Short mmCIF file of C-alpha atoms in Angstrom, two decimals:
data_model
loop_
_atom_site.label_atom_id
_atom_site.label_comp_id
_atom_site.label_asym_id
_atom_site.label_seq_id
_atom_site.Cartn_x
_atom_site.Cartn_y
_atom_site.Cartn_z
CA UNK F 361 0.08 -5.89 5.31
CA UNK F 362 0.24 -4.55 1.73
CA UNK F 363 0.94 -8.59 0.83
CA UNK F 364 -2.37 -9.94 2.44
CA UNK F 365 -3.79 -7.20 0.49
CA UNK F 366 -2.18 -8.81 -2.93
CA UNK F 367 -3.24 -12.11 -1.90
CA UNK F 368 -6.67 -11.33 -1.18
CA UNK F 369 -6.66 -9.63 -4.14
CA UNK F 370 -5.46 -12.30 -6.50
CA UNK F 371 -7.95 -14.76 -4.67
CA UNK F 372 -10.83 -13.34 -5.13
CA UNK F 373 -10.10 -12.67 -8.95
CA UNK F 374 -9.53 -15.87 -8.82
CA UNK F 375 -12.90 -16.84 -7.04
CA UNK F 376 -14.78 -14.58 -9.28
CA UNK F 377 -13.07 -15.61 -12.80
CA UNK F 378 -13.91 -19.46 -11.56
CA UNK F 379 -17.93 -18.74 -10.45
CA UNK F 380 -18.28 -16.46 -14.22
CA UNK F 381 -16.52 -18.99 -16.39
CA UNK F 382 -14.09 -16.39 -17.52
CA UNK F 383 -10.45 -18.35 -16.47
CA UNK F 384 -9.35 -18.68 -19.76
CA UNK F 385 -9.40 -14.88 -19.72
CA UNK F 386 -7.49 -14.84 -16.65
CA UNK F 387 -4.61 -17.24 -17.94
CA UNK F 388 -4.32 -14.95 -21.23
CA UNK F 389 -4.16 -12.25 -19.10
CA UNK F 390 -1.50 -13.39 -17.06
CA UNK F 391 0.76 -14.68 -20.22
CA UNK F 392 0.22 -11.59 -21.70
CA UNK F 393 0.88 -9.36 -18.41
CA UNK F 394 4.12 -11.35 -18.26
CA UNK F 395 5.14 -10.73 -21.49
CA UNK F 396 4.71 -6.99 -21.46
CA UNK F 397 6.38 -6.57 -17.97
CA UNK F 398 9.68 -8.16 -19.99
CA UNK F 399 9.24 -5.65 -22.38
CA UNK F 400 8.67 -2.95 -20.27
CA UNK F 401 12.21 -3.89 -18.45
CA UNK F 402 14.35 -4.10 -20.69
CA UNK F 403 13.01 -1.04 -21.95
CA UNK F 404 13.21 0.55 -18.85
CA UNK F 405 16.57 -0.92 -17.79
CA UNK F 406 18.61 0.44 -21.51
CA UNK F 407 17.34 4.64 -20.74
CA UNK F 408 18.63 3.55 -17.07
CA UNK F 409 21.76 2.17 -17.92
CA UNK F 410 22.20 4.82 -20.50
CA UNK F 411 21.37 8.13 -17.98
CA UNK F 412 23.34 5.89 -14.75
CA UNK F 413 26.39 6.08 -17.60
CA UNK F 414 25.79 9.92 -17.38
CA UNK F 415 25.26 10.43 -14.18
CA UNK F 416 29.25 8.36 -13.59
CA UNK F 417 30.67 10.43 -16.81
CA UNK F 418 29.41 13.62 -14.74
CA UNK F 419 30.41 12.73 -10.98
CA UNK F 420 33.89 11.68 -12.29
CA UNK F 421 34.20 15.21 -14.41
CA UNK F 422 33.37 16.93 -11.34
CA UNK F 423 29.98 18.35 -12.51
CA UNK F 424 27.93 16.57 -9.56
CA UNK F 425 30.36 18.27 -7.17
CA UNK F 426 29.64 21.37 -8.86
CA UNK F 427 26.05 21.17 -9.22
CA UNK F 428 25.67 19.63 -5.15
CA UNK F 429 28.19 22.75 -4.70
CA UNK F 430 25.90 25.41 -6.39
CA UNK F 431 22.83 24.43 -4.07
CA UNK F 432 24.39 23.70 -0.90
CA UNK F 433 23.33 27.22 0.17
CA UNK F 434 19.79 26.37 -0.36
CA UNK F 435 19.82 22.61 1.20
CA UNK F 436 21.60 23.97 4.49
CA UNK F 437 18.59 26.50 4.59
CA UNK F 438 16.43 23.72 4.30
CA UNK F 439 18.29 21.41 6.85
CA UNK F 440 19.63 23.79 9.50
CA UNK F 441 19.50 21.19 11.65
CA UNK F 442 22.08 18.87 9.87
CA UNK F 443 25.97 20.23 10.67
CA UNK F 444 28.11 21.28 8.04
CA UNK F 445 30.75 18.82 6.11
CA UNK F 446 28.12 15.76 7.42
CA UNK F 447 27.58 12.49 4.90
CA UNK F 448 23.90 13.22 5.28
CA UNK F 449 24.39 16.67 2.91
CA UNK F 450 25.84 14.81 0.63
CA UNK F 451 23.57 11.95 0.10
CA UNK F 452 20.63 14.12 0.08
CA UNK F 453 22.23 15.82 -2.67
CA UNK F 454 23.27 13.53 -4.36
CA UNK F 455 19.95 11.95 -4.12
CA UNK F 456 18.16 15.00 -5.29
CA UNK F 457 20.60 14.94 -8.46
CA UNK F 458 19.77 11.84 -9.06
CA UNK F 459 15.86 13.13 -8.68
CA UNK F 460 16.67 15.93 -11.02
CA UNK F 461 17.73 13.67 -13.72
CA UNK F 462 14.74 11.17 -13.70
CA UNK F 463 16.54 8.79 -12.30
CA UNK F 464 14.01 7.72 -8.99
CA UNK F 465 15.15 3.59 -8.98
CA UNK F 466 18.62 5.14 -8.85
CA UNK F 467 17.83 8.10 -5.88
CA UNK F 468 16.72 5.16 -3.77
CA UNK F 469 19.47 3.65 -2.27
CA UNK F 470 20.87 7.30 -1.75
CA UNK F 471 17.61 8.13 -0.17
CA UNK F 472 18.10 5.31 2.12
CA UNK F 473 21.33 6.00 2.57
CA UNK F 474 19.94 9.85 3.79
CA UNK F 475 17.88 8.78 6.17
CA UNK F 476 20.22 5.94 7.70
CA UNK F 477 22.80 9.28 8.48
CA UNK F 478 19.27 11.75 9.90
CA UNK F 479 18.45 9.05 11.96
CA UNK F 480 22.00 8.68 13.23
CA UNK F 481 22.03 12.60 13.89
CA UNK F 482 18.37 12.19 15.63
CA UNK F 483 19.92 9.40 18.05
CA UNK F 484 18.62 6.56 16.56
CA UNK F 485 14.79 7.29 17.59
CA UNK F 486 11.77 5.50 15.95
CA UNK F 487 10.21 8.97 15.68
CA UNK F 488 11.05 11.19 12.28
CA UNK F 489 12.91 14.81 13.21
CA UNK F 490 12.71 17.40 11.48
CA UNK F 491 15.22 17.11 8.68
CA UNK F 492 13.93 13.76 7.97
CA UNK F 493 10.05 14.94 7.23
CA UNK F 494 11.72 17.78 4.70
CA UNK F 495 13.69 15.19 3.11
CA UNK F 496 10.93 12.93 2.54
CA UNK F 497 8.43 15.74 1.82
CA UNK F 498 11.47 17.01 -1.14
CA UNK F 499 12.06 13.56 -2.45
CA UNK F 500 8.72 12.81 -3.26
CA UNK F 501 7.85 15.34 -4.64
CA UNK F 502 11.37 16.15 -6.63
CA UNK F 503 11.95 18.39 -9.11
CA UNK F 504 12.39 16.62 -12.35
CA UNK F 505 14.00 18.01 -15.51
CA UNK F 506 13.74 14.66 -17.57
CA UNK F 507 11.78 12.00 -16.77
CA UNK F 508 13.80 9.26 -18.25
CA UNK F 509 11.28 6.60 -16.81
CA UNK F 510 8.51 7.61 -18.07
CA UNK F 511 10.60 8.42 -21.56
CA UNK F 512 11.19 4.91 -21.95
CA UNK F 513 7.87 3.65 -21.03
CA UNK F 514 6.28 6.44 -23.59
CA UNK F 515 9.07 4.65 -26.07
CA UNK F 516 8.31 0.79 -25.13
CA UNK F 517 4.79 1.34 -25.73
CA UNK F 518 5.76 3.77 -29.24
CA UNK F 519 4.64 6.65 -28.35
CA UNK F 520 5.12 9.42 -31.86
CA UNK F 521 6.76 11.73 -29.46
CA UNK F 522 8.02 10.68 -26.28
CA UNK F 523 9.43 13.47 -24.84
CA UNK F 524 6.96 16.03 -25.51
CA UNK F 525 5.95 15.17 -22.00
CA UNK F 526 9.55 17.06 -20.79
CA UNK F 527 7.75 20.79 -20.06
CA UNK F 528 4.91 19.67 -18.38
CA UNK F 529 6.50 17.43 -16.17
CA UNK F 530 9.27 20.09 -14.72
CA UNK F 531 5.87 22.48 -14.47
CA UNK F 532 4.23 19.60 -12.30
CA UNK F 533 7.49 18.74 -10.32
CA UNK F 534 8.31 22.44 -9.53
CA UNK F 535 4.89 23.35 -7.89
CA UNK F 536 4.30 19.87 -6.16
CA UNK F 537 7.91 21.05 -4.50
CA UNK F 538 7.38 24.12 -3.58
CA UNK F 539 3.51 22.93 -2.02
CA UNK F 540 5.40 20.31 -0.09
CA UNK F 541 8.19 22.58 1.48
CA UNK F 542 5.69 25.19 1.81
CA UNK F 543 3.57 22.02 3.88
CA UNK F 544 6.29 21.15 5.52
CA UNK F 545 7.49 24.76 6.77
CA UNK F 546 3.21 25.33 7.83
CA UNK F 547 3.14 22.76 10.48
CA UNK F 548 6.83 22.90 11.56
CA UNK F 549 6.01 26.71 12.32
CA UNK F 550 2.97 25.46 13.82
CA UNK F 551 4.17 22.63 15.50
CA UNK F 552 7.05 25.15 17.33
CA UNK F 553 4.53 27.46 18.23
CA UNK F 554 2.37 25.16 20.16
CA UNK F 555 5.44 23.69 21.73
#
């Protein structure tokens, strides 16, 4: 759907720029757009590389473990209904590391990864459980102590102070959290009650 969208989109920009004479506009624009998007990728793929590189250093020192270790109290709160020891736990997790560091292109395939295992524990049903809603509901809104993304767009695009964005966004991150688990809890509760 979201492609017709696109298309239809890009058509009728195209209709319009045609009927107002303005398609040399269009053709700068789309050199230009080009252009930046290069920029904007390599810029975004050197702080990736860079904080992917930490994240390895950091699983293989055993500091992942530890950190996946020190809030494994919390998660299982969170997921009661996944069992203990299961590959779920760890990918959300690890996913939620991942989260933690900024790094949302490389939480995605352990995201996916997440919900492949919750919808193996809900029987391989079309409908989301439980655990699966949280997860979603925590991984969009993730806590975030640096946004290295948005660092290295702020530094593509010279920003004089790139980071100074650091505070806000872990302010932002840690009440859109607790608003979505605190969503997420309401209509469970309210769900079970009706049921």
């Amino acid at each position: 759907m979201v492609n017709y969208i696109w298309v239809g989109m890009t058509i009728i920009g195209l209709v319009f720029a045609a009927i107002n004479g303005t398609m040399d506009d269009v053709n700068e624009a789309v050199f230009k757009g080009a252009q930046e998007a290069v920029t904007l990728c390599i810029g975004l793929i050197s702080i990736l590389v860079f904080w992917l590189g930490m994240m390895r250093i950091a699983e293989t020192a055993g500091l992942l473990d530890k950190l996946s270790n020190l809030f494994r109290p919390l998660i299982s709160k969170l997921f009661p209904d996944i069992p203990a020891g299961h590959p779920a736990m760890g990918y959300i997790l690890s996913n939620m590391m991942a989260n933690v560091f900024g790094l949302g292109n490389a939480a995605t395939p352990l995201g996916i990864k997440a919900m492949e295992e919750l919808k193996r524990l809900n029987g391989g049903k079309d409908s989301a459980s439980r655990s699966m809603v949280t997860f979603l509901a925590i991984n969009t809104s993730s806590i975030t102590l640096i946004p290295t993304t948005v660092i290295a767009i702020r530094i593509t695009y010279d920003s004089a102070a790139p980071t100074e964005i650091v505070g806000t966004t872990l302010i932002a991150t840690c009440i859109s959290t607790v608003a979505g688990i605190t969503i997420d809890r309401y209509f469970y509760y309210r769900r079970s009650r009706k049921g």
